[in-house]
Coordinates of C-alpha atoms in Angstrom, one line a residue:
Chain A
A1 CA 11.8 8.4 -8.4
Q2 CA 11.3 4.8 -7.5
S3 CA 8.7 2.6 -9.3
V4 CA 7.6 -1.0 -9.5
A5 CA 5.9 -3.0 -12.2
Q6 CA 3.8 -6.1 -11.9
P7 CA 3.6 -7.5 -15.4
E8 CA 0.7 -9.8 -14.8
D9 CA -2.8 -8.6 -14.0
Q10 CA -4.0 -12.1 -13.2
V11 CA -2.3 -15.4 -12.2
N12 CA -4.2 -18.6 -12.1
V13 CA -2.8 -21.8 -10.4
A14 CA -4.2 -25.1 -9.2
E15 CA -4.3 -25.8 -5.5
G16 CA -1.1 -27.6 -4.5
N17 CA 0.9 -26.3 -7.3
P18 CA 3.7 -23.7 -6.9
L19 CA 2.9 -20.1 -7.5
T20 CA 4.9 -17.1 -8.7
V21 CA 3.8 -13.5 -8.8
K22 CA 6.2 -11.3 -10.6
C23 CA 7.6 -7.9 -9.7
T24 CA 10.3 -5.7 -11.2
Y25 CA 11.5 -2.4 -9.7
S26 CA 13.4 0.7 -10.6
V27 CA 15.3 2.8 -8.2
S28 CA 18.4 5.0 -8.4
G29 CA 19.7 3.9 -5.0
N30 CA 19.3 0.8 -2.9
P31 CA 15.9 -0.8 -3.1
Y32 CA 13.8 -1.7 -0.1
L33 CA 11.2 -4.1 -1.3
F34 CA 7.9 -5.3 0.1
W35 CA 5.0 -7.6 -0.7
Y36 CA 1.5 -7.0 0.5
V37 CA -1.8 -9.0 0.2
Q38 CA -5.3 -7.5 0.0
Y39 CA -8.4 -9.5 0.7
P40 CA -11.8 -8.1 -0.4
N41 CA -13.0 -5.0 1.5
R42 CA -9.8 -5.0 3.6
G43 CA -6.7 -3.0 3.8
L44 CA -3.3 -4.3 2.6
Q45 CA -1.5 -6.7 4.9
F46 CA 2.3 -6.9 5.0
L47 CA 3.7 -10.3 3.9
L48 CA 7.5 -9.8 3.7
K49 CA 10.3 -7.4 2.9
Y50 CA 13.8 -7.3 1.5
I51 CA 16.2 -4.8 3.0
T52 CA 19.6 -6.4 2.8
G53 CA 21.4 -9.7 3.2
D54 CA 20.1 -13.0 2.0
N55 CA 18.4 -12.8 -1.4
L56 CA 15.7 -15.3 -0.4
V57 CA 13.3 -13.8 2.1
K58 CA 10.7 -15.8 4.0
G59 CA 7.4 -14.2 5.1
S60 CA 4.0 -14.9 6.4
Y61 CA 1.7 -17.8 5.4
G62 CA 4.5 -19.8 3.7
F63 CA 5.3 -17.1 1.2
E64 CA 8.8 -16.2 0.2
A65 CA 10.4 -13.9 -2.3
E66 CA 13.7 -13.8 -4.2
F67 CA 15.6 -10.6 -4.7
N68 CA 17.6 -10.5 -7.9
K69 CA 19.7 -7.4 -8.3
S70 CA 20.9 -8.1 -11.9
Q71 CA 17.3 -8.6 -13.1
T72 CA 15.9 -5.9 -10.7
S73 CA 13.2 -8.4 -9.7
F74 CA 11.5 -9.4 -6.5
H75 CA 9.2 -12.3 -7.4
L76 CA 6.8 -13.7 -4.8
K77 CA 6.7 -17.5 -4.5
K78 CA 5.0 -20.2 -2.6
P79 CA 5.8 -23.9 -3.0
S80 CA 2.2 -25.2 -2.7
A81 CA -0.8 -22.8 -3.3
L82 CA -4.0 -22.9 -1.2
V83 CA -7.4 -21.8 -2.3
S84 CA -7.3 -19.3 0.6
D85 CA -4.3 -17.6 -1.0
S86 CA -6.6 -16.2 -3.6
A87 CA -6.4 -12.4 -3.3
L88 CA -4.8 -9.3 -4.7
Y89 CA -1.0 -9.0 -4.3
F90 CA 1.0 -5.8 -4.4
C91 CA 4.7 -5.3 -4.7
A92 CA 6.1 -2.1 -3.3
V93 CA 9.4 -0.2 -3.2
R94 CA 11.1 2.4 -1.2
E95 CA 14.3 4.0 -2.3
G96 CA 17.0 3.8 0.3
R97 CA 17.9 7.5 0.1
N98 CA 14.4 8.7 0.3
N99 CA 12.2 6.8 2.6
N100 CA 9.4 9.2 2.6
D101 CA 7.0 7.3 0.5
M102 CA 6.3 3.8 -0.7
R103 CA 5.3 3.2 -4.3
F104 CA 3.1 0.2 -5.2
G105 CA 2.6 -1.8 -8.3
A106 CA -0.7 -2.1 -10.0
G107 CA -1.4 -5.4 -8.3
T108 CA -1.8 -9.0 -9.4
R109 CA -4.9 -11.0 -8.8
L110 CA -4.1 -14.5 -7.8
T111 CA -6.7 -17.2 -8.2
V112 CA -6.1 -20.6 -6.8
K113 CA -8.5 -23.2 -8.1
P114 CA -9.4 -26.4 -6.2
Chain B
D1 CA -6.2 -6.3 13.0
S2 CA -3.5 -3.8 11.9
G3 CA -4.3 -1.3 14.7
V4 CA -5.0 1.5 12.2
T5 CA -8.5 2.8 12.5
Q6 CA -10.3 4.7 9.7
T7 CA -13.7 6.3 9.9
P8 CA -16.2 6.3 8.3
K9 CA -16.1 3.0 6.5
H10 CA -18.5 4.2 3.8
L11 CA -19.4 7.7 2.6
I12 CA -21.9 8.7 0.0
T13 CA -22.0 12.3 -1.1
A14 CA -22.9 14.5 -4.1
T15 CA -20.6 16.3 -6.5
G16 CA -19.4 19.6 -5.3
Q17 CA -19.5 18.6 -1.7
R18 CA -16.7 18.4 0.9
V19 CA -15.9 15.4 3.1
T20 CA -13.3 14.6 5.8
L21 CA -11.8 11.2 6.3
R22 CA -10.2 10.3 9.6
C23 CA -7.3 8.0 10.5
S24 CA -5.9 6.9 13.9
P25 CA -2.5 5.3 13.5
R26 CA -1.2 2.3 15.4
S27 CA -0.2 3.1 18.9
G28 CA 3.4 4.5 18.8
D29 CA 3.5 5.1 15.1
L30 CA 4.5 8.7 14.1
S31 CA 4.1 8.5 10.3
V32 CA 0.8 8.5 8.5
Y33 CA 0.3 7.9 4.8
W34 CA -2.7 8.4 2.6
Y35 CA -3.4 6.4 -0.5
Q36 CA -6.2 6.3 -3.0
Q37 CA -7.2 3.1 -4.6
S38 CA -9.4 3.1 -7.7
L39 CA -10.0 0.4 -10.3
D40 CA -8.3 2.1 -13.1
Q41 CA -5.4 3.9 -11.2
G42 CA -4.3 1.2 -8.7
L43 CA -2.9 2.4 -5.4
Q44 CA -1.8 6.0 -5.6
F45 CA 0.3 7.7 -2.9
L46 CA -1.2 11.0 -1.9
I47 CA 0.7 12.4 1.1
Q48 CA 2.7 11.5 4.2
Y49 CA 3.0 13.1 7.6
Y50 CA 5.6 12.5 10.3
N51 CA 4.9 13.7 13.8
G52 CA 2.7 16.5 12.5
E53 CA 4.8 17.7 9.6
E54 CA 4.3 17.0 5.9
R55 CA 7.1 14.7 4.7
A56 CA 6.2 13.7 1.2
K57 CA 3.6 14.6 -1.4
G58 CA 2.5 12.3 -4.2
N59 CA -0.4 12.7 -6.7
I60 CA -2.6 14.7 -4.4
L61 CA -5.0 17.1 -6.1
E62 CA -5.2 20.7 -5.0
R63 CA -8.8 20.1 -4.0
F64 CA -7.5 17.6 -1.4
S65 CA -5.6 18.5 1.8
A66 CA -4.5 16.7 4.9
Q67 CA -3.1 17.3 8.3
Q68 CA -1.8 15.4 11.3
F69 CA -2.7 16.6 14.7
P70 CA -0.7 16.6 18.0
D71 CA -2.3 13.4 19.1
L72 CA -1.0 11.9 15.7
H73 CA -4.4 11.2 14.2
S74 CA -4.8 12.5 10.6
E75 CA -7.6 13.8 8.5
L76 CA -7.9 13.9 4.7
N77 CA -10.1 16.6 3.4
L78 CA -11.6 16.3 -0.1
S79 CA -13.5 19.3 -1.5
S80 CA -15.4 20.2 -4.7
L81 CA -15.9 16.5 -5.1
E82 CA -16.2 15.0 -8.6
L83 CA -17.5 11.7 -9.8
G84 CA -13.9 10.6 -10.5
D85 CA -13.0 11.0 -6.8
S86 CA -15.0 7.9 -6.0
A87 CA -12.5 5.4 -4.6
L88 CA -11.2 3.6 -1.6
Y89 CA -9.0 5.8 0.6
F90 CA -6.5 4.1 2.8
C91 CA -4.5 5.3 5.6
A92 CA -1.3 3.6 6.7
S93 CA 1.1 4.1 9.5
S94 CA 4.7 3.2 10.4
P95 CA 6.8 3.8 13.5
G96 CA 9.0 6.6 12.1
T97 CA 11.0 7.5 9.1
G98 CA 13.0 4.3 8.9
H99 CA 13.0 3.0 5.3
N100 CA 12.8 -0.7 6.3
S101 CA 9.6 -0.4 8.2
P102 CA 6.5 -1.8 6.5
L103 CA 3.3 0.2 6.4
H104 CA 0.3 -1.0 8.4
F105 CA -3.0 -0.2 6.6
G106 CA -6.4 0.5 7.9
N107 CA -9.5 -1.0 6.2
G108 CA -10.2 2.1 4.2
T109 CA -13.0 4.5 3.6
R110 CA -15.1 3.8 0.5
L111 CA -16.1 7.1 -1.0
T112 CA -19.0 7.3 -3.5
V113 CA -19.7 10.5 -5.2
T114 CA -23.0 10.7 -7.0

């Protein structure tokens, strides 16, 4: 079965600095990878996805993610962090052969300090 | 606004009781997913329905059951409630069974079992 790991519980960055939130995945087939963001007392919001094609995927709010097949990683990045980016970020994976469920990582809390 | 509606927003009940959580998917979406989010377990996939039929089952307890009705809304029934069932329960929807479709989440139902 597919799984995803987010090795960092917490990431702290200063406003204006680049940010990276890490994600690694495990699937037996082709991975379909997603990033979501969760603000307090809200549901998860879709940010971006990788299905196929270009390894660098651009998404909402200036976020992007880089798919690396050899390292089985899909790290979320942003060139210049904003205080408003502070939230809980989830990486998720679907296995290409079995699209029936999406598995989420444990989440990484991003704090951007002014 | 994701277009996914969950009711109620909050639910407080006692151990041993039974509750029903309701979800209306986005207009046109045929798939409904249920997830449980707790502090120590992260986001756990419970069950998925597609057009009224169960498609995938995750870590759903036998005390829990769900169904999707002809109008595509879904209900999650939790019975013989225990303190450990206290969590946020999210519903998500997607158009169909396509593996590249992101999920769209409701804002959740916060269940407190006392």
